[in-house]
Coordinates of C-alpha atoms in Angstrom, one line a residue:
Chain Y
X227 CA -49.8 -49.5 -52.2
X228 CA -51.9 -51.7 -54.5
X229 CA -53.6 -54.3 -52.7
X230 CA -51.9 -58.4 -53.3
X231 CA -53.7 -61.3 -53.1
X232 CA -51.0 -63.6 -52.7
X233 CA -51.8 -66.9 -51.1
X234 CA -49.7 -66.6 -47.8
X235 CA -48.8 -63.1 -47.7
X236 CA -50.1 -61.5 -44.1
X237 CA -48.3 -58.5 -44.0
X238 CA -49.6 -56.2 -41.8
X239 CA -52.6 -58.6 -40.6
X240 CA -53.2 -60.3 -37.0
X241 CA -51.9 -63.6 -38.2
X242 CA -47.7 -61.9 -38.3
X243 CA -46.1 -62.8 -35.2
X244 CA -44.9 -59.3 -33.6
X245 CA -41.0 -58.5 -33.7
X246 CA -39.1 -59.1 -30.4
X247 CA -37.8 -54.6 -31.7
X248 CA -39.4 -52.4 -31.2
X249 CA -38.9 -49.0 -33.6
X250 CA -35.6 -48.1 -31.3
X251 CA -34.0 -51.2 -32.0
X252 CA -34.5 -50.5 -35.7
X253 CA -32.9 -47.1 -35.2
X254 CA -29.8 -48.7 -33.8
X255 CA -30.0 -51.2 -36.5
X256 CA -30.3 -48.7 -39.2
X257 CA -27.2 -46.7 -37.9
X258 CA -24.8 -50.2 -37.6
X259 CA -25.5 -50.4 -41.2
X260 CA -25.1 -46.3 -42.4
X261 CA -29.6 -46.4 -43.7
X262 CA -30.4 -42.8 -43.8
X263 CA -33.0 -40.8 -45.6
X264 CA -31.2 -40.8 -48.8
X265 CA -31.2 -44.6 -48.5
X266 CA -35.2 -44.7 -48.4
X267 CA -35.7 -42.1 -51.4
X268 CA -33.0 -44.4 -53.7
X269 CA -34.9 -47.5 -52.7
X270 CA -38.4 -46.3 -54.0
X271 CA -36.1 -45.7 -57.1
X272 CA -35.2 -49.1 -57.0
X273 CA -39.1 -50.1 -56.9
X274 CA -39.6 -48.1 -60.1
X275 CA -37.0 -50.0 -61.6
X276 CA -37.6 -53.3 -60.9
X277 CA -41.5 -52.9 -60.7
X278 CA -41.7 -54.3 -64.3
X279 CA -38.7 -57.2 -64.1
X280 CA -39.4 -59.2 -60.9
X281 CA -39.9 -62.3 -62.7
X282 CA -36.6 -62.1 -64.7
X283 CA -35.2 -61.3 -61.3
X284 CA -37.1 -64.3 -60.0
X285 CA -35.7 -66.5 -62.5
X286 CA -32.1 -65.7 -62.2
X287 CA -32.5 -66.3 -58.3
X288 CA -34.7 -69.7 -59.0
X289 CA -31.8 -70.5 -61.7
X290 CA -29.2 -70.1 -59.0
X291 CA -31.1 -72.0 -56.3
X292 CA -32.2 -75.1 -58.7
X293 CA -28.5 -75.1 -60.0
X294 CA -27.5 -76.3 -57.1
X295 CA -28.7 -79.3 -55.2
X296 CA -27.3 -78.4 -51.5
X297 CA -29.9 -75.2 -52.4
X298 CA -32.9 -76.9 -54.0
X299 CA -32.9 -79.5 -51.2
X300 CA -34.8 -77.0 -49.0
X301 CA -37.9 -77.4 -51.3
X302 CA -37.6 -81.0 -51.1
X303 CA -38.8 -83.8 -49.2
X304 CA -35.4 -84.8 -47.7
X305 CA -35.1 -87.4 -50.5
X306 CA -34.5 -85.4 -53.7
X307 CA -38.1 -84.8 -54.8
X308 CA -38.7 -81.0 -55.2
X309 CA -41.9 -79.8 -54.8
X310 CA -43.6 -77.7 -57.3
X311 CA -46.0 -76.0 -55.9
X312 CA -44.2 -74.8 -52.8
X313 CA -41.4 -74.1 -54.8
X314 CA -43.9 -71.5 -56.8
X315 CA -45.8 -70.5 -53.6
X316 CA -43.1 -68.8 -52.3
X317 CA -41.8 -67.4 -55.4
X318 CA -45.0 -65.4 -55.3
X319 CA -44.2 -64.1 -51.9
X320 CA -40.3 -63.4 -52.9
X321 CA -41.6 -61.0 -55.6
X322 CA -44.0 -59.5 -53.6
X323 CA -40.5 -59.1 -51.0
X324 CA -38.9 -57.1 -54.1
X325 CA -41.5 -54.5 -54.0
X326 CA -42.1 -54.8 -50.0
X327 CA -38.3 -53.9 -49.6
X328 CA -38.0 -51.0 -51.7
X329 CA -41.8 -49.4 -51.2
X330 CA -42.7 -50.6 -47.6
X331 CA -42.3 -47.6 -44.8
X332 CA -39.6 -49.6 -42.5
X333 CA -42.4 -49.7 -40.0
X334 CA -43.4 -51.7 -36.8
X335 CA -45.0 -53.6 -39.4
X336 CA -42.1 -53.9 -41.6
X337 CA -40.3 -55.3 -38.5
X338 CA -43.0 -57.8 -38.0
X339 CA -43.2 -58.7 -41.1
X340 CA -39.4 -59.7 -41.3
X341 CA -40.0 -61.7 -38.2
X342 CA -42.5 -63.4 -39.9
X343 CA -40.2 -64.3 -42.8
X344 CA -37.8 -65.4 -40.3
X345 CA -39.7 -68.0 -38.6
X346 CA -41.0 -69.1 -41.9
X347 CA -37.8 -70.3 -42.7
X348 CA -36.9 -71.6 -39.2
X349 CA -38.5 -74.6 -38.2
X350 CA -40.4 -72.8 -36.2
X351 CA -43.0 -72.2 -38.8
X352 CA -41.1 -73.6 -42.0
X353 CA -43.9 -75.5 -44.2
X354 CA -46.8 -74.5 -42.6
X355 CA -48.2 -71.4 -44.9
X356 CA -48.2 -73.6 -47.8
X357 CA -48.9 -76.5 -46.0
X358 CA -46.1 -78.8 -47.6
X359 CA -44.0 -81.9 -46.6
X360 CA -40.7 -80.8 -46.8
X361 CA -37.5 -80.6 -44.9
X362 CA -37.8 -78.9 -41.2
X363 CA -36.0 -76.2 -41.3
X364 CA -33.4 -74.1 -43.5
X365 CA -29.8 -74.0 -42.6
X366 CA -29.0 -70.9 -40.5
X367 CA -25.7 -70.4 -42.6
X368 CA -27.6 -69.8 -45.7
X369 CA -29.5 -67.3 -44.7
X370 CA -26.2 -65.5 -44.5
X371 CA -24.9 -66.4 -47.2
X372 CA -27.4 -65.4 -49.6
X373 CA -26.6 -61.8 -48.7
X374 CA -24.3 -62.0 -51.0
X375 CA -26.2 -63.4 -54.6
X376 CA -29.3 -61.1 -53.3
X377 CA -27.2 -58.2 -53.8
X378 CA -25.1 -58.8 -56.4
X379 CA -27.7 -60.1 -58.7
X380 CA -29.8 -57.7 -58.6
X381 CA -27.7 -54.8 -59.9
X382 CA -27.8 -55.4 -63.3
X383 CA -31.3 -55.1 -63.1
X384 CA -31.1 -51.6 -61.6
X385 CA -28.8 -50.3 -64.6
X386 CA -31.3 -51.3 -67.1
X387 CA -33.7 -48.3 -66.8
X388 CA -31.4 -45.6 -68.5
X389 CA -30.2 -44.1 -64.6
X390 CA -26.7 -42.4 -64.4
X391 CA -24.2 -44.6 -63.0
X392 CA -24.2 -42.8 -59.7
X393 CA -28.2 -43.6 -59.6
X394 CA -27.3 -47.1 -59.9
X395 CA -24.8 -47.3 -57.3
X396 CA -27.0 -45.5 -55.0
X397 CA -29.9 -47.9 -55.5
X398 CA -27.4 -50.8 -55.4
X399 CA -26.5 -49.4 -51.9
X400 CA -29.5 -49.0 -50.1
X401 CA -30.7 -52.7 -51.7
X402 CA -27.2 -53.8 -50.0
X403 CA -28.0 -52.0 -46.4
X404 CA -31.8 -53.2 -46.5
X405 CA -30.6 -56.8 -47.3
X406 CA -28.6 -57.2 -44.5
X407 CA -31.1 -55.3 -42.1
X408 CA -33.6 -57.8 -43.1
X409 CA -31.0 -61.1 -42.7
X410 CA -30.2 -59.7 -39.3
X411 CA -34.0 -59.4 -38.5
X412 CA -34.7 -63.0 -40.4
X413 CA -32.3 -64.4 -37.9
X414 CA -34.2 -64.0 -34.3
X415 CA -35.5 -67.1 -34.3
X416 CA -32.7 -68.8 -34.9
X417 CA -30.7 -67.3 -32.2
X418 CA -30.3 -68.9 -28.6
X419 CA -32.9 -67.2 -26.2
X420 CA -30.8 -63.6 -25.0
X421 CA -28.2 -63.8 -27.6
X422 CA -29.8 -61.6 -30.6
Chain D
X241 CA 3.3 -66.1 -43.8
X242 CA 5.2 -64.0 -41.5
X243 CA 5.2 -65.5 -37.9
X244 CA 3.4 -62.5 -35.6
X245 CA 2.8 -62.1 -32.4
X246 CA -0.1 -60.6 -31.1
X247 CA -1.8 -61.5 -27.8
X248 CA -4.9 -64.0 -28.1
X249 CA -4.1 -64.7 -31.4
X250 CA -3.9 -68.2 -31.6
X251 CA -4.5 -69.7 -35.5
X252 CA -3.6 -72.9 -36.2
X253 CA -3.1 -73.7 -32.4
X254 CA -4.3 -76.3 -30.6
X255 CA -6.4 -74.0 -28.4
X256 CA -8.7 -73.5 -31.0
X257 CA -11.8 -74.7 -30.8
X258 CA -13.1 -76.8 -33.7
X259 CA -15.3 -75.8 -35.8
X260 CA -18.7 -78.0 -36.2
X261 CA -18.5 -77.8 -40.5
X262 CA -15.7 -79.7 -42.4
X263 CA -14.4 -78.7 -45.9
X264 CA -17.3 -80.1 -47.7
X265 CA -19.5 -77.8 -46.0
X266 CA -17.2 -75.4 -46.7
X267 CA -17.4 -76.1 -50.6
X268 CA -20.5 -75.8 -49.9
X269 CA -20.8 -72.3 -48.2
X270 CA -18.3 -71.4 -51.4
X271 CA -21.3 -72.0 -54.0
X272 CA -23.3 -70.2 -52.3
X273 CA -21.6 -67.0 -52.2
X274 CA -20.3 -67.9 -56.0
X275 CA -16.8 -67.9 -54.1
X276 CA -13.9 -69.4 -56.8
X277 CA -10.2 -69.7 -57.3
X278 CA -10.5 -65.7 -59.1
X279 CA -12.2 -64.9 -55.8
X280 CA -8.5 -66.3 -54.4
X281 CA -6.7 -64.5 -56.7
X282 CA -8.1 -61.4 -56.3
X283 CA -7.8 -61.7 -52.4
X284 CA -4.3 -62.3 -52.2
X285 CA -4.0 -58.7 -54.3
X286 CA -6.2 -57.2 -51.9
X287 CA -3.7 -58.3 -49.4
X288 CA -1.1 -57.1 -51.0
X289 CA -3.0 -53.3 -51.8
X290 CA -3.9 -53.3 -48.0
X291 CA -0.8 -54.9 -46.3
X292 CA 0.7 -51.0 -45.4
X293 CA -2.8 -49.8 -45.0
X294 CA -4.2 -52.1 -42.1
X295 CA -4.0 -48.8 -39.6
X296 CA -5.8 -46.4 -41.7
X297 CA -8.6 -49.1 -42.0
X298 CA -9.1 -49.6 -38.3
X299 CA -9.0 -45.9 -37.9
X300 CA -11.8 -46.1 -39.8
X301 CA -13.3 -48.9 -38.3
X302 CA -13.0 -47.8 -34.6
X303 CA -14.2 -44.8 -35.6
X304 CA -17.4 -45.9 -36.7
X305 CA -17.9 -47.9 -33.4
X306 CA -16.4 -45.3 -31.3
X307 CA -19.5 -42.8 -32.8
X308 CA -22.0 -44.8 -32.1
X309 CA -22.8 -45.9 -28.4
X310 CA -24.8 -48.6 -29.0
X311 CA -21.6 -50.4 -30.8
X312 CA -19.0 -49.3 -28.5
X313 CA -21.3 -50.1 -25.5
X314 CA -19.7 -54.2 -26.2
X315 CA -16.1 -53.0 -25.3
X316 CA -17.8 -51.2 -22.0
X317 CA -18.2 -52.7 -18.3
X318 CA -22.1 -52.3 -19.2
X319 CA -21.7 -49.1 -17.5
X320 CA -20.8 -46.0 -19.8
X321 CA -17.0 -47.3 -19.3
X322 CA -15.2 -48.3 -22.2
X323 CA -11.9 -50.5 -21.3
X324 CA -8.9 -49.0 -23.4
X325 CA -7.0 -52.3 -23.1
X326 CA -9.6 -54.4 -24.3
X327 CA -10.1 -52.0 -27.5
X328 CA -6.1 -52.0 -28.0
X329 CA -6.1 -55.7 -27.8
X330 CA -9.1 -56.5 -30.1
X331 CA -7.4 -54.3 -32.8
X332 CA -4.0 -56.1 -33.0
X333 CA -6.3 -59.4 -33.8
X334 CA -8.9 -57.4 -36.3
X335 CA -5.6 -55.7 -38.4
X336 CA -4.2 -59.4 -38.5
X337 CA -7.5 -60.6 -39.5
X338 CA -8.0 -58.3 -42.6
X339 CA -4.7 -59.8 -43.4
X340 CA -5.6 -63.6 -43.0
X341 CA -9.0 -63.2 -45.0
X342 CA -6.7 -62.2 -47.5
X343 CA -4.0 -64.4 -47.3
X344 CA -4.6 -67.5 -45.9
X345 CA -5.7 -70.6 -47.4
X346 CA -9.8 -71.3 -46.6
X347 CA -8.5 -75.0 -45.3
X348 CA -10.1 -76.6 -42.0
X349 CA -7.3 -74.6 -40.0
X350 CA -9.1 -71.3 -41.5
X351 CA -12.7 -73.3 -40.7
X352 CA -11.6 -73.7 -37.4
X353 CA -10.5 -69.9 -36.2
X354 CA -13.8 -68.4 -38.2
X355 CA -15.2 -70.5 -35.7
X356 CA -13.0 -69.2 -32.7
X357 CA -13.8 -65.9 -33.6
X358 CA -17.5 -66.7 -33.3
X359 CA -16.9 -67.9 -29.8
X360 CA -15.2 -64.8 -28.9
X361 CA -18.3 -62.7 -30.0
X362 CA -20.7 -64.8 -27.8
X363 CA -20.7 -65.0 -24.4
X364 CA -18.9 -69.0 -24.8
X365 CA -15.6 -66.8 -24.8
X366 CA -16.4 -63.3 -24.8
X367 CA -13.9 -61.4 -22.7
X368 CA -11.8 -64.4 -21.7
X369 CA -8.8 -64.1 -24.4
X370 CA -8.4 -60.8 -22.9
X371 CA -9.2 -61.3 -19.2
X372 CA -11.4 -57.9 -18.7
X373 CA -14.5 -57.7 -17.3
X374 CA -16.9 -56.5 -20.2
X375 CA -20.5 -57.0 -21.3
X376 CA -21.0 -61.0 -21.4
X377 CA -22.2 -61.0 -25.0
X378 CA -22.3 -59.2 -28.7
X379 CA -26.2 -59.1 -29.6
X380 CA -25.9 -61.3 -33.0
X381 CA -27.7 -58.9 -35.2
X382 CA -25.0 -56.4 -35.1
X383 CA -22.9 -59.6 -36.1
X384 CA -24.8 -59.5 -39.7
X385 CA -25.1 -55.5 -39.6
X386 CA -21.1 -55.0 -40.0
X387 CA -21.2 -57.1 -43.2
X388 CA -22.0 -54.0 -44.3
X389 CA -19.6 -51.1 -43.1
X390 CA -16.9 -54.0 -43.3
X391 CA -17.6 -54.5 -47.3
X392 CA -18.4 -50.8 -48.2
X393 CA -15.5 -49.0 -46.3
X394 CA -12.9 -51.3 -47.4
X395 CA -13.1 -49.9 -50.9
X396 CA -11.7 -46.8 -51.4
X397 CA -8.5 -48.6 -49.4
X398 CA -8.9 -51.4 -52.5
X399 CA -9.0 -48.0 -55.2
X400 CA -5.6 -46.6 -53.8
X401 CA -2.7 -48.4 -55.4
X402 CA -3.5 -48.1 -58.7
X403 CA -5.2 -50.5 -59.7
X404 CA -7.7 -51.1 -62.7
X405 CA -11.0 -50.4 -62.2
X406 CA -11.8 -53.7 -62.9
X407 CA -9.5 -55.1 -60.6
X408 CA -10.8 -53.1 -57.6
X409 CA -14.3 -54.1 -58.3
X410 CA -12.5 -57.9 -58.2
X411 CA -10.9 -57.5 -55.1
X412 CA -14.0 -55.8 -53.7
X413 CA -16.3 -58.6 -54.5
X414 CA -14.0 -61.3 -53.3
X415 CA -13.9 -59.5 -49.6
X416 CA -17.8 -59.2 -49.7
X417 CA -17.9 -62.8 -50.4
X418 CA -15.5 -63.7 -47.8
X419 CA -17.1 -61.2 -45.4
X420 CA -20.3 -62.7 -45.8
X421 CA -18.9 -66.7 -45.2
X422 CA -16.7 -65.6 -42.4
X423 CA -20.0 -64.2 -40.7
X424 CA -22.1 -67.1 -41.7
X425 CA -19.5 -69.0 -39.9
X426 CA -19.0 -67.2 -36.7
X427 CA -22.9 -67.4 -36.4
X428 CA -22.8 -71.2 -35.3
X429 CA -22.7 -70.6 -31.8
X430 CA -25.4 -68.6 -31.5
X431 CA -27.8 -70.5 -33.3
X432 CA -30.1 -73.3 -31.2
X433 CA -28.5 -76.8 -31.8
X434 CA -29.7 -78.3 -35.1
X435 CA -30.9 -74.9 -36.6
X436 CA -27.1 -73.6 -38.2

């Protein structure tokens, strides 16, 4: 994997908080959503794919986020004032998530690493990698509900490399299955203590 | 709507719990799953595809749960025991569910039994609509994990009445939508005050 220099981006450092799973737990996971082998190979298809069109990706996510103001609020100081810079901070690391999600071994470091991202949007530790005044803490319920544009954006994307249509739909799954792995991982600290 | 009556099942009662969001939220929840009247349309169609078809989707459904011990271990005493009754009872309310997801209108009524159902998954209720003496709570990241399974095996059901291609992709994407809100909403009671 090529080495990133992206300002916030610890993955697989000392500064990631560890996953409350352990590599069982993933198992289990994996199985609830039908993630096998085939899943893994079509993924680092995907990578291929999208290696070269993250920030057209980017932009059609950031175009759906900054289209709506109950969205964009999240980057901004609870009084309409979007911030910049975060907003292009974390853009960084989303891209960098693109290629971490289809190339990544689903590791104990993957799993710590989506714990990470979790408590990065929980208030936990929302705002503090880029250092920025805004809002405490995202919504739980859009965590959720972005399973949804996250996966059915991004298909068009993987049809535009010249696959067959069964390629496509096969990288579109496993994007799917990893999407709502990661949600369900994003969500532990969120979750009453005993309840995840 | 046809009156039913199935044990536990209790929409539009007054022993449903409220539900903490109101239909602005709900709007809200709408844009961010790109949710619209089509998505409507298209449901009610789905309905209509599925209505004679509700038992060959559970089959499937149970099925999957029933292979997997680590999903059917939530209808269990905790102790390798699976309670029958409880499975039997749960059932009648998921076949009418698949139907009100479908059919109903997404008014405050709607807001408020997503919301029941949430209960029902956490220990707040788990167990007590059925009186049976199960595992006190369903760990929430298998809550987000059956997004999956839920969306993807619902298809080929969607592909078998003759419909366009077109239109099955419709109807498809309006259930994943809906799947997606309807989990977003039973999440609530998990989540710590303040955070959903």
């Amino acid at each position: 994997m090529t080495t990133v220099n992206i300002s916030g981006y610890t993955y697989g450092t000392a500064q990631v908080s560890p996953s409350p799973l352990k590599m069982g737990d993933l198992e289990n996971l994996k199985k609830a959503v039908l993630f096998d082998a085939e899943d893994e190979k079509y993924l680092r298809m995907a990578g291929q794919v999208l290696a070269d069109q993250i920030e057209d990706v980017l932009d059609v996510w950031y175009g759906f986020v900054g289209s709506h103001p109950h969205l964009v609020y999240y980057f901004t100081d609870g009084k309409g004032n979007a911030n910049s810079e975060y907003l292009a901070a974390v853009r960084k690391r989303f891209g960098q998530w693109i290629l971490d999600t289809c190339n990544r071994p689903y590791d104990q470091a993957w799993l710590n690493y989506a714990h990470e991202i979790g408590l990065r949007h929980h208030r936990t530790k929302k705002n503090k990698t880029d250092g920025v005044n805004s809002v405490p803490n995202i919504s739980f319920r859009y965590l959720v509900a972005f399973i949804y544009p996250i996966t059915a954006t991004i298909r068009p994307f993987l049809a535009k490399k010249g696959h067959s249509a069964q390629e496509v739909e096969k990288m579109h799954q496993a994007w799917f299955k990893s999407v709502v792995m990661q949600v369900a991982l994003w969500s532990a600290p969120y979750v009453k203590d005993g309840d995840f």
